[in-house]
XYZ file of N, CA and C in Angstrom:
522
model
N -72.449 -31.482 105.928
C -71.572 -30.606 106.809
C -72.206 -30.574 108.212
N -71.315 -30.612 109.219
C -71.526 -30.447 110.517
C -72.118 -29.151 110.873
N -73.064 -29.069 112.051
C -73.232 -27.706 112.539
C -71.962 -26.840 112.809
N -70.933 -27.195 113.538
C -69.806 -26.523 113.732
C -69.379 -25.510 112.514
N -69.463 -26.166 111.523
C -69.052 -25.370 109.991
C -69.809 -24.453 109.754
N -71.212 -24.799 109.868
C -72.194 -23.737 109.213
C -71.990 -22.630 110.476
N -71.922 -22.848 111.620
C -71.519 -21.642 112.407
C -70.089 -20.751 112.034
N -69.349 -21.589 111.669
C -67.906 -21.036 111.155
C -68.227 -20.148 109.900
N -68.707 -20.720 109.124
C -69.077 -19.891 107.756
C -69.903 -18.779 108.044
N -70.970 -18.784 109.120
C -72.142 -17.670 109.542
C -71.255 -16.601 110.054
N -70.371 -17.119 110.834
C -69.325 -16.167 111.523
C -68.723 -15.472 110.725
N -67.966 -16.021 109.545
C -67.086 -15.435 108.785
C -67.843 -14.640 107.926
N -69.034 -14.810 107.351
C -69.679 -14.087 106.687
C -70.206 -12.631 107.452
N -70.676 -12.856 108.761
C -70.880 -11.793 109.546
C -69.613 -11.060 109.748
N -68.545 -11.575 110.096
C -67.283 -10.750 109.883
C -66.848 -9.809 108.891
N -67.253 -10.434 107.624
C -66.917 -9.687 106.443
C -67.909 -8.597 106.244
N -69.193 -8.611 106.554
C -70.072 -7.615 106.280
C -69.561 -6.488 107.187
N -69.262 -6.910 108.562
C -68.865 -5.727 109.387
C -67.529 -5.036 108.972
N -66.715 -5.703 108.263
C -65.436 -4.833 107.616
C -65.826 -4.075 106.699
N -66.786 -4.679 105.751
C -67.670 -3.916 104.784
C -68.050 -2.371 105.206
N -68.991 -2.852 106.197
C -69.864 -1.600 106.725
C -68.991 -0.615 107.422
N -67.895 -1.146 108.091
C -66.803 -0.150 108.691
C -66.039 0.583 107.636
N -65.674 -0.007 106.481
C -65.006 0.870 105.473
C -65.787 1.656 104.830
N -67.004 1.260 104.442
C -68.150 2.339 103.987
C -68.163 3.710 104.454
N -68.565 3.493 105.896
C -68.139 4.682 106.686
C -67.018 5.150 107.112
N -66.025 4.583 107.124
C -64.798 5.209 107.746
C -64.018 5.793 106.739
N -64.016 5.461 105.302
C -63.464 5.950 104.233
C -63.948 7.483 104.132
N -65.159 7.795 104.064
C -65.543 9.206 103.902
C -65.142 10.079 105.058
N -64.856 9.440 106.257
C -64.407 10.247 107.447
C -62.947 10.649 107.284
N -62.385 9.708 107.018
C -61.019 9.767 106.654
C -60.445 10.689 105.225
N -61.423 10.570 104.336
C -61.072 11.642 103.431
C -61.543 12.976 103.979
N -62.529 13.164 104.537
C -62.785 14.358 105.135
C -61.503 15.007 106.141
N -61.426 14.258 106.969
C -60.161 14.483 107.976
C -58.763 14.814 107.099
N -58.414 14.259 106.093
C -57.373 14.541 105.348
C -57.618 15.592 104.629
N -58.873 16.258 104.269
C -58.907 17.548 103.474
C -59.263 18.570 104.266
N -59.503 18.468 105.684
C -59.958 19.397 106.428
C -59.066 19.657 107.732
N -57.795 18.856 107.664
C -57.004 19.022 108.935
C -55.307 19.131 108.250
N -54.338 19.553 108.904
C -53.097 19.579 108.806
C -52.525 18.582 109.610
N -51.973 17.636 109.259
C -51.344 16.530 110.229
C -49.840 16.547 110.238
N -48.920 16.447 111.364
C -47.717 16.300 111.491
C -47.455 15.184 112.262
N -46.776 13.979 111.941
C -46.564 12.857 112.650
C -45.076 12.595 112.857
N -44.784 12.455 114.024
C -43.229 12.215 114.300
C -42.461 13.288 113.922
N -42.965 14.530 114.127
C -42.274 15.638 113.715
C -41.026 15.986 114.893
N -39.609 16.105 114.318
C -38.616 15.983 115.506
C -38.757 17.714 115.987
N -38.652 17.664 117.153
C -38.592 19.157 117.918
C -37.595 19.292 118.855
N -36.475 19.839 118.561
C -35.174 19.962 119.625
C -35.495 21.326 120.523
N -34.818 21.021 121.496
C -35.014 22.045 122.748
C -35.039 23.335 122.285
N -35.705 24.239 122.530
C -36.082 25.585 122.207
C -36.769 25.800 120.910
N -36.915 24.864 119.943
C -37.334 24.930 118.774
C -38.764 25.061 118.563
N -39.100 25.594 117.686
C -40.673 26.074 117.247
C -40.930 25.486 115.938
N -42.316 24.986 115.651
C -42.715 24.707 114.499
C -44.274 25.368 114.256
N -44.422 26.050 112.988
C -45.805 26.559 112.711
C -46.433 25.796 111.562
N -47.876 25.575 112.047
C -48.732 24.963 111.073
C -49.720 26.025 110.632
N -50.156 26.192 109.349
C -51.007 26.953 108.878
C -52.436 26.184 108.285
N -53.403 26.767 108.884
C -54.652 26.145 108.127
C -55.673 27.429 107.606
N -56.126 27.034 106.574
C -57.041 28.120 105.924
C -58.343 27.926 106.368
N -58.949 28.642 107.114
C -60.405 28.703 107.400
C -61.580 29.336 106.359
N -62.318 28.531 105.738
C -63.219 29.268 104.926
C -64.686 29.374 105.380
N -64.809 28.624 106.793
C -66.229 28.420 107.114
C -66.035 28.803 108.868
N -66.158 29.600 109.299
C -66.177 29.934 110.812
C -67.237 29.254 111.610
N -68.368 28.588 111.120
C -69.250 27.778 111.801
C -68.669 26.725 112.302
N -67.457 26.174 111.665
C -66.887 24.999 112.074
C -65.740 25.305 113.014
N -65.503 24.631 114.344
C -64.639 25.002 115.359
C -63.458 24.329 114.823
N -62.295 24.995 115.275
C -61.038 24.566 114.997
C -60.757 23.541 116.192
N -59.907 22.614 115.979
C -59.635 21.614 116.910
C -58.087 21.451 116.845
N -57.400 21.479 117.967
C -55.957 21.289 118.001
C -55.571 19.983 118.951
N -55.017 19.174 118.498
C -54.550 17.853 119.178
C -52.916 17.889 119.139
N -52.107 17.850 120.242
C -50.687 17.691 120.055
C -50.201 16.710 121.060
N -49.462 15.766 120.670
C -48.980 14.745 121.547
C -47.340 14.822 121.331
N -46.659 14.854 122.454
C -45.179 14.611 122.209
C -44.768 13.305 122.465
N -43.410 13.014 122.118
C -42.878 11.538 122.411
C -42.582 11.461 123.898
N -42.580 12.498 124.839
C -42.050 12.043 126.174
C -42.845 13.359 126.847
N -42.967 13.196 128.361
C -43.414 14.323 129.122
C -42.263 15.537 129.197
N -42.858 16.575 128.318
C -41.843 17.563 128.292
C -42.712 18.864 128.406
N -42.168 19.979 128.919
C -42.827 21.299 128.814
C -42.928 21.904 127.227
N -44.180 22.068 126.923
C -44.329 22.788 125.550
C -45.257 23.874 125.710
N -45.544 24.666 124.523
C -46.154 25.718 124.551
C -47.072 25.390 123.134
N -48.235 26.120 123.090
C -49.178 25.959 121.727
C -49.557 27.389 121.653
N -49.416 28.258 120.596
C -49.923 29.631 120.416
C -50.836 29.452 119.289
N -52.055 30.027 118.907
C -52.849 29.924 117.905
C -52.911 31.657 117.648
N -52.803 31.989 116.331
C -52.755 33.405 115.947
C -53.952 33.288 114.863
N -54.913 34.364 114.907
C -56.003 34.597 113.860
C -55.183 35.386 112.390
N -56.147 35.337 111.592
C -55.587 35.964 110.379
C -54.941 37.336 110.383
N -55.768 38.290 111.512
C -55.244 39.429 111.863
C -53.894 39.492 112.606
N -53.428 38.607 112.844
C -52.123 38.527 113.788
C -52.539 38.736 115.123
N -53.856 38.453 115.723
C -53.956 38.374 117.136
C -54.180 37.057 117.561
N -53.381 36.985 118.756
C -53.200 35.708 119.599
C -54.425 35.405 120.336
N -55.100 34.379 119.879
C -56.476 33.768 120.219
C -56.164 32.889 121.342
N -55.129 32.171 121.411
C -55.036 31.116 122.281
C -53.338 31.042 122.775
N -53.177 30.849 123.882
C -51.468 30.693 124.430
C -51.831 29.702 125.517
N -51.044 28.422 125.226
C -51.268 27.496 126.576
C -49.903 26.509 126.515
N -49.487 26.527 127.909
C -48.337 25.562 127.993
C -49.135 24.195 128.524
N -48.449 23.406 128.261
C -48.779 21.907 128.591
C -47.589 20.964 128.707
N -47.959 19.710 129.302
C -46.848 18.529 129.232
C -47.187 17.452 128.566
N -46.740 17.202 127.352
C -46.931 16.033 126.738
C -47.998 15.864 125.753
N -49.257 16.087 126.295
C -50.454 16.083 125.415
C -51.216 17.482 125.602
N -51.937 17.573 124.656
C -52.927 18.941 124.669
C -54.029 18.579 123.741
N -55.225 19.044 124.134
C -56.336 19.139 122.950
C -57.155 19.893 123.551
N -57.609 20.834 122.305
C -58.645 22.127 122.617
C -59.166 22.444 121.503
N -60.280 23.053 121.642
C -61.007 23.701 120.526
C -61.121 25.203 120.422
N -61.228 25.851 119.264
C -61.282 27.119 119.157
C -62.380 27.526 117.789
N -63.142 28.681 118.318
C -64.174 28.970 117.373
C -63.424 30.147 116.753
N -63.230 29.838 115.326
C -62.579 30.948 114.425
C -63.578 32.186 114.310
N -63.067 33.480 114.362
C -64.003 34.520 114.261
C -64.068 35.142 112.798
N -63.197 34.822 112.108
C -62.868 35.216 110.713
C -62.346 34.250 109.861
N -62.770 34.304 108.514
C -61.845 33.244 107.564
C -60.669 34.012 107.330
N -59.807 33.122 106.728
C -58.398 33.234 106.719
C -57.449 32.321 107.153
N -56.112 32.485 107.198
C -55.138 31.602 107.483
C -55.124 31.718 109.282
N -55.001 30.743 109.704
C -54.820 30.676 111.271
C -53.333 29.686 111.168
N -52.414 30.311 112.410
C -51.221 29.955 112.741
C -51.178 29.250 113.890
N -50.890 27.902 113.950
C -50.425 27.155 115.194
C -48.876 27.046 115.267
N -48.210 27.565 116.384
C -46.818 27.414 116.826
C -46.853 26.758 117.971
N -46.029 25.670 117.613
C -45.716 24.686 118.748
C -44.529 24.715 119.288
N -43.850 24.847 120.581
C -42.293 25.021 120.887
C -42.029 24.131 122.087
N -40.988 23.640 121.789
C -40.320 22.822 122.893
C -39.762 23.708 123.924
N -40.259 23.861 125.135
C -39.885 24.671 125.997
C -39.046 24.090 127.047
N -38.574 22.616 127.003
C -37.757 21.683 127.706
C -36.404 21.852 127.263
N -35.690 20.953 128.252
C -34.096 20.967 127.652
C -34.035 19.731 127.096
N -35.136 18.794 126.812
C -35.156 17.409 126.211
C -35.581 17.423 124.709
N -35.094 17.162 123.748
C -35.557 16.683 122.304
C -36.710 15.907 122.402
N -37.604 16.235 121.652
C -39.084 15.204 121.398
C -39.426 15.004 120.045
N -40.321 14.329 119.851
C -41.101 14.645 118.372
C -42.469 14.837 118.698
N -43.322 15.436 117.834
C -44.497 15.706 118.247
C -45.715 15.214 116.975
N -46.564 14.916 117.310
C -47.733 14.554 116.517
C -48.870 15.598 116.684
N -49.166 16.276 115.585
C -50.337 17.123 115.603
C -51.328 16.882 114.616
N -52.545 17.564 115.190
C -53.909 17.234 114.119
C -54.280 18.844 114.610
N -54.416 19.614 113.362
C -55.027 21.073 113.408
C -55.886 21.272 112.429
N -57.173 21.839 112.493
C -58.269 21.756 111.669
C -59.785 21.637 112.098
N -60.216 21.031 111.037
C -61.576 20.722 111.404
C -61.653 19.286 111.487
N -61.679 18.679 112.841
C -62.016 17.096 112.737
C -63.658 16.848 112.717
N -63.709 15.849 111.831
C -65.225 15.386 111.723
C -66.019 14.870 112.856
N -67.009 15.410 113.154
C -67.946 15.113 114.407
C -67.260 15.782 115.730
N -66.457 16.613 115.758
C -65.952 17.163 116.690
C -66.517 18.533 116.877
N -66.948 19.041 117.895
C -67.572 20.370 118.098
C -66.617 21.070 118.895
N -66.863 22.206 119.196
C -66.091 23.066 119.996
C -66.077 22.424 121.485
N -67.294 22.058 122.229
C -67.210 21.424 123.388
C -67.804 19.899 123.350
N -68.086 19.504 122.186
C -68.718 18.001 122.159
C -68.214 17.382 121.010
N -68.751 16.042 121.022
C -68.237 14.829 119.785
C -69.475 14.497 119.521
N -69.784 14.528 118.346
C -71.250 14.001 117.651
C -70.897 12.337 117.372
N -71.204 11.642 118.375
C -71.169 10.123 118.232
C -71.894 9.685 117.057
N -72.979 10.215 116.563
C -73.831 9.908 115.524
C -72.928 9.953 114.088
N -71.834 10.928 114.155
C -71.165 11.033 112.973
C -70.234 9.782 112.693
N -70.012 9.068 113.846
C -69.289 7.625 113.718
C -70.137 6.284 113.996
N -71.565 6.656 113.954
C -72.244 5.600 114.273
C -72.071 4.473 113.153
N -71.801 4.562 111.953
C -71.607 3.593 111.007
C -70.315 2.734 111.302
N -69.492 3.317 111.742
C -68.088 2.829 112.238
C -68.138 2.158 113.337
N -68.916 2.462 114.396
C -69.072 1.793 115.710
C -69.979 0.372 115.440
N -71.009 0.952 114.640
C -72.050 -0.552 114.250
C -71.189 -1.440 113.658
N -70.338 -1.221 112.603
C -69.419 -1.871 111.749
C -68.329 -2.736 112.614
N -67.832 -2.196 113.916
C -66.901 -2.611 114.753
C -67.656 -3.909 115.621
N -68.936 -3.331 115.952
C -69.867 -4.305 116.867
C -70.075 -5.329 115.797
N -70.312 -5.518 114.572
C -70.498 -6.429 113.902
C -69.440 -7.364 113.558
N -67.990 -6.870 113.330
C -66.894 -7.463 113.468
C -66.801 -8.447 114.653
N -67.055 -7.757 115.889
C -66.944 -8.747 117.006
C -68.015 -9.635 117.081
N -69.174 -9.594 116.665
C -70.308 -10.363 116.655
C -69.686 -11.597 115.728
N -69.090 -11.285 114.584
C -68.729 -12.356 113.663
C -67.344 -13.194 114.370
N -66.586 -12.414 114.885
C -65.429 -13.111 115.670
C -65.632 -14.097 116.812
N -66.773 -13.746 117.675
C -67.671 -14.609 118.478
C -68.199 -15.785 117.962
N -68.835 -15.704 116.902
C -69.598 -16.588 116.239
C -68.673 -17.548 115.742
N -67.255 -17.109 114.962
C -66.326 -18.040 114.587
C -65.748 -18.831 115.897
N -65.576 -18.331 116.882
C -65.114 -18.833 118.009
C -66.039 -19.979 118.337
N -67.281 -19.706 118.420
C -68.307 -20.608 118.930
C -68.635 -21.770 118.062
N -68.329 -21.372 116.600
C -68.146 -22.456 115.628
C -66.691 -23.481 115.702
N -65.960 -22.966 115.972
C -64.643 -23.771 116.506
C -64.977 -24.500 117.611
N -65.343 -24.145 118.853
C -65.598 -24.864 120.132
C -66.536 -26.051 119.712
N -67.900 -25.690 118.805
C -68.758 -26.668 118.326
C -68.282 -27.717 117.731
N -67.269 -27.367 116.737
C -66.635 -28.343 115.840
C -65.779 -29.385 116.844
N -64.920 -28.601 117.751
C -64.058 -29.387 118.572
C -64.997 -30.442 119.369
N -66.099 -29.864 120.026
C -66.836 -30.664 120.781
C -67.402 -31.621 120.237
N -68.255 -31.692 118.724
C -68.866 -32.642 118.080
C -67.764 -33.616 117.455
N -66.360 -33.390 117.354
C -65.214 -34.555 117.037
C -65.133 -35.301 118.280
N -65.090 -34.620 119.673
C -64.976 -35.398 120.912
C -66.237 -36.414 121.188
N -67.365 -35.897 120.655
C -68.520 -36.904 120.931
C -68.426 -38.283 120.233
N -67.522 -38.218 119.185
C -67.465 -39.556 118.232
C -66.720 -40.788 118.975
């Protein structure tokens, strides 16, 4: 077998290892995200309409994360209410919004999103405990396995491209 084929095979093996490593690290993060957050995707929000999402906080040490993205740049508002009915956050924004909040007590927190514009839209919302995200920081270490796996995938692709180049060059030498 020629050297280009060996490089192609090695690249494919490295690529497969990168995918396996990424999956091993990403699946637990995805499971935690699914368990510890409430997600709305493509939810229609007509002019003046509101939607409320509830999230049960059992651990006040974990900050709440709120990420909202609208389908178009329109005026919206987000209001977060604690279990005692106190408003702990009230923000107006256009199109996208991301903020953290430290829960003071356990119980059900309610996030109300309102379309303040004269245009209908759709919203994507993530509300809850996002893995690796603190109130003011992101713990990159929580995602290190995914980042490493993605890097190995890139190395595998580069090796396969190199194997193709070497194979083509070797054929032209004959």
